[in-house]
Amino acid sequence: TVYLLVSRLVCDTKEAPGAFAADFVQAFADRYASESEAAPGGSGGGGAGEKAALVPRSRQQGGAMAECAEATERLRGLVEESLRRLGTSSPVLPEEVGPLLRGTVERCVFARVGPSLWRHYASRFRERDSSFVRKARALSRASDKALFEALDVKAAFRGCCA
């Protein structure tokens, strides 16, 4: 019941939560789609100060996840307001929703921004991920004995692989 009610409020752009969610999702997708298409460290017009003024504060301080967390909190507040306004016509009261509301709102937000978020982080950490995969493959070809020796692990701690 809670998820359906919250989903209805978040999907209805005539309601404050729905309008906020639609605007946030669109802006988020546009912003991070353009970033993932750009080369890491690529140049654009304007100096660092100009760019910082155009970026939401949460994004400057913590990136895409912080921006999503901030939007989730704002959306949770809008949903609570809407539920209060519905009053007795609401199938559930904000007090009854309690701890379920945050998770439900997060589910609604991340269901929409998840693909953009995933592409953003995949693009942002592509080089680091590739390096990790190369190192993991190289390490998987080495014997346990060679790894223990390279790491100077004492024989007493090597167990059966000494």
Short mmCIF file of C-alpha atoms in Angstrom, two decimals:
data_model
loop_
_atom_site.label_atom_id
_atom_site.label_comp_id
_atom_site.label_asym_id
_atom_site.label_seq_id
_atom_site.Cartn_x
_atom_site.Cartn_y
_atom_site.Cartn_z
CA THR A 1 0.00 0.00 0.00
CA VAL A 2 2.74 2.46 0.96
CA TYR A 3 4.80 1.80 -2.17
CA LEU A 4 1.79 2.18 -4.45
CA LEU A 5 0.67 5.40 -2.80
CA VAL A 6 4.16 6.93 -2.86
CA SER A 7 4.66 5.80 -6.46
CA ARG A 8 1.40 7.47 -7.43
CA LEU A 9 2.48 10.74 -5.81
CA VAL A 10 5.98 10.56 -7.29
CA CYS A 11 4.74 9.74 -10.80
CA ASP A 12 1.98 12.33 -10.96
CA THR A 13 3.60 15.51 -12.30
CA LYS A 14 0.52 17.51 -11.22
CA GLU A 15 1.48 16.82 -7.60
CA ALA A 16 4.49 18.58 -6.01
CA PRO A 17 6.43 15.33 -5.41
CA GLY A 18 5.87 14.20 -9.00
CA ALA A 19 6.89 17.54 -10.49
CA PHE A 20 10.05 17.62 -8.35
CA ALA A 21 10.91 13.99 -9.20
CA ALA A 22 10.41 14.53 -12.94
CA ASP A 23 12.56 17.68 -12.92
CA PHE A 24 15.29 16.05 -10.85
CA VAL A 25 15.41 12.87 -12.94
CA GLN A 26 15.56 14.82 -16.21
CA ALA A 27 18.24 17.23 -14.97
CA PHE A 28 20.25 14.36 -13.47
CA ALA A 29 20.09 12.29 -16.65
CA ASP A 30 21.04 15.28 -18.82
CA ARG A 31 23.90 16.32 -16.56
CA TYR A 32 25.47 12.90 -16.14
CA ALA A 33 24.85 11.77 -19.73
CA SER A 34 26.85 14.74 -20.97
CA GLU A 35 29.61 14.04 -18.44
CA SER A 36 29.94 10.38 -19.37
CA GLU A 37 30.21 11.33 -23.05
CA ALA A 38 33.03 13.77 -22.30
CA ALA A 39 36.54 12.49 -21.84
CA PRO A 40 37.77 12.35 -18.22
CA GLY A 41 39.53 15.60 -17.42
CA GLY A 42 38.24 17.10 -20.67
CA SER A 43 38.12 20.81 -21.09
CA GLY A 44 35.09 22.96 -21.47
CA GLY A 45 34.44 26.65 -21.58
CA GLY A 46 34.83 28.74 -18.47
CA GLY A 47 37.04 28.52 -15.45
CA ALA A 48 36.68 26.37 -12.38
CA GLY A 49 34.88 29.12 -10.49
CA GLU A 50 32.28 29.47 -13.24
CA LYS A 51 31.66 25.73 -13.33
CA ALA A 52 31.34 25.48 -9.54
CA ALA A 53 28.62 28.13 -9.52
CA LEU A 54 26.51 26.06 -11.92
CA VAL A 55 26.83 22.80 -9.99
CA PRO A 56 24.49 21.95 -7.06
CA ARG A 57 26.26 22.20 -3.70
CA SER A 58 25.73 18.49 -2.94
CA ARG A 59 27.38 17.57 -6.22
CA GLN A 60 30.41 19.76 -5.49
CA GLN A 61 30.86 18.09 -2.12
CA GLY A 62 29.96 14.45 -2.71
CA GLY A 63 29.15 13.69 -6.30
CA ALA A 64 26.21 11.97 -7.90
CA MET A 65 25.28 9.87 -4.86
CA ALA A 66 25.17 12.91 -2.60
CA GLU A 67 22.98 14.65 -5.13
CA CYS A 68 20.61 11.65 -5.16
CA ALA A 69 20.54 11.53 -1.36
CA GLU A 70 19.69 15.24 -1.19
CA ALA A 71 16.92 14.82 -3.77
CA THR A 72 15.57 11.77 -1.91
CA GLU A 73 15.34 13.76 1.32
CA ARG A 74 13.59 16.65 -0.43
CA LEU A 75 11.20 14.25 -2.15
CA ARG A 76 10.47 12.46 1.13
CA GLY A 77 9.48 15.80 2.65
CA LEU A 78 7.22 16.58 -0.31
CA VAL A 79 5.53 13.17 -0.04
CA GLU A 80 4.94 13.67 3.70
CA GLU A 81 3.42 17.09 2.96
CA SER A 82 1.14 15.60 0.32
CA LEU A 83 0.02 12.83 2.65
CA ARG A 84 -0.79 15.39 5.36
CA ARG A 85 -2.77 17.45 2.85
CA LEU A 86 -4.76 14.39 1.85
CA GLY A 87 -5.77 14.05 5.49
CA THR A 88 -8.38 11.42 6.17
CA SER A 89 -8.83 10.65 2.48
CA SER A 90 -5.31 9.16 2.47
CA PRO A 91 -5.26 5.37 2.91
CA VAL A 92 -2.24 5.81 5.21
CA LEU A 93 -1.15 8.63 7.48
CA PRO A 94 2.41 10.00 7.44
CA GLU A 95 2.87 8.72 10.99
CA GLU A 96 1.90 5.20 9.90
CA VAL A 97 4.30 5.26 6.95
CA GLY A 98 7.23 6.17 9.22
CA PRO A 99 10.34 4.13 8.51
CA LEU A 100 8.94 2.74 5.24
CA LEU A 101 8.82 6.13 3.56
CA ARG A 102 12.53 6.75 3.11
CA GLY A 103 13.19 3.35 1.54
CA THR A 104 10.14 3.66 -0.67
CA VAL A 105 11.18 7.09 -1.93
CA GLU A 106 14.74 5.87 -2.51
CA ARG A 107 13.40 2.96 -4.51
CA CYS A 108 11.36 5.33 -6.68
CA VAL A 109 14.32 7.69 -7.25
CA PHE A 110 16.96 5.06 -7.93
CA ALA A 111 14.67 3.10 -10.24
CA ARG A 112 14.68 6.21 -12.43
CA VAL A 113 18.25 7.48 -12.11
CA GLY A 114 19.95 4.10 -11.72
CA PRO A 115 20.96 3.67 -15.38
CA SER A 116 22.40 7.22 -15.57
CA LEU A 117 24.17 6.75 -12.24
CA TRP A 118 25.64 3.43 -13.32
CA ARG A 119 26.93 4.87 -16.62
CA HIS A 120 28.38 7.87 -14.78
CA TYR A 121 30.37 5.77 -12.32
CA ALA A 122 31.39 3.23 -15.00
CA SER A 123 32.76 6.07 -17.10
CA ARG A 124 34.34 7.88 -14.17
CA PHE A 125 36.18 4.79 -12.88
CA ARG A 126 36.80 2.97 -16.19
CA GLU A 127 40.60 3.30 -16.00
CA ARG A 128 40.76 2.25 -12.35
CA ASP A 129 38.45 -0.72 -12.97
CA SER A 130 40.52 -1.84 -15.97
CA SER A 131 43.70 -1.59 -13.92
CA PHE A 132 42.12 -3.66 -11.15
CA VAL A 133 41.04 -6.36 -13.63
CA ARG A 134 44.55 -6.53 -15.15
CA LYS A 135 46.13 -6.85 -11.69
CA ALA A 136 43.60 -9.47 -10.58
CA ARG A 137 44.27 -11.56 -13.69
CA ALA A 138 48.03 -11.29 -13.18
CA LEU A 139 47.69 -12.30 -9.53
CA SER A 140 45.45 -15.24 -10.40
CA ARG A 141 48.25 -16.66 -12.57
CA ALA A 142 50.78 -16.50 -9.72
CA SER A 143 51.08 -19.39 -7.30
CA ASP A 144 50.24 -18.98 -3.63
CA LYS A 145 53.88 -19.66 -2.77
CA ALA A 146 55.08 -16.87 -5.10
CA LEU A 147 52.55 -14.43 -3.64
CA PHE A 148 53.52 -15.27 -0.05
CA GLU A 149 57.19 -14.76 -0.90
CA ALA A 150 56.52 -11.48 -2.71
CA LEU A 151 54.57 -10.24 0.32
CA ASP A 152 57.19 -11.50 2.81
CA VAL A 153 54.59 -13.60 4.68
CA LYS A 154 56.27 -15.58 7.43
CA ALA A 155 56.24 -19.36 6.99
CA ALA A 156 54.23 -19.76 10.22
CA PHE A 157 51.32 -17.90 8.59
CA ARG A 158 51.43 -19.71 5.24
CA GLY A 159 49.55 -22.81 6.37
CA CYS A 160 49.34 -25.59 3.80
CA CYS A 161 50.83 -23.50 1.01
CA ALA A 162 54.33 -23.13 2.49
#
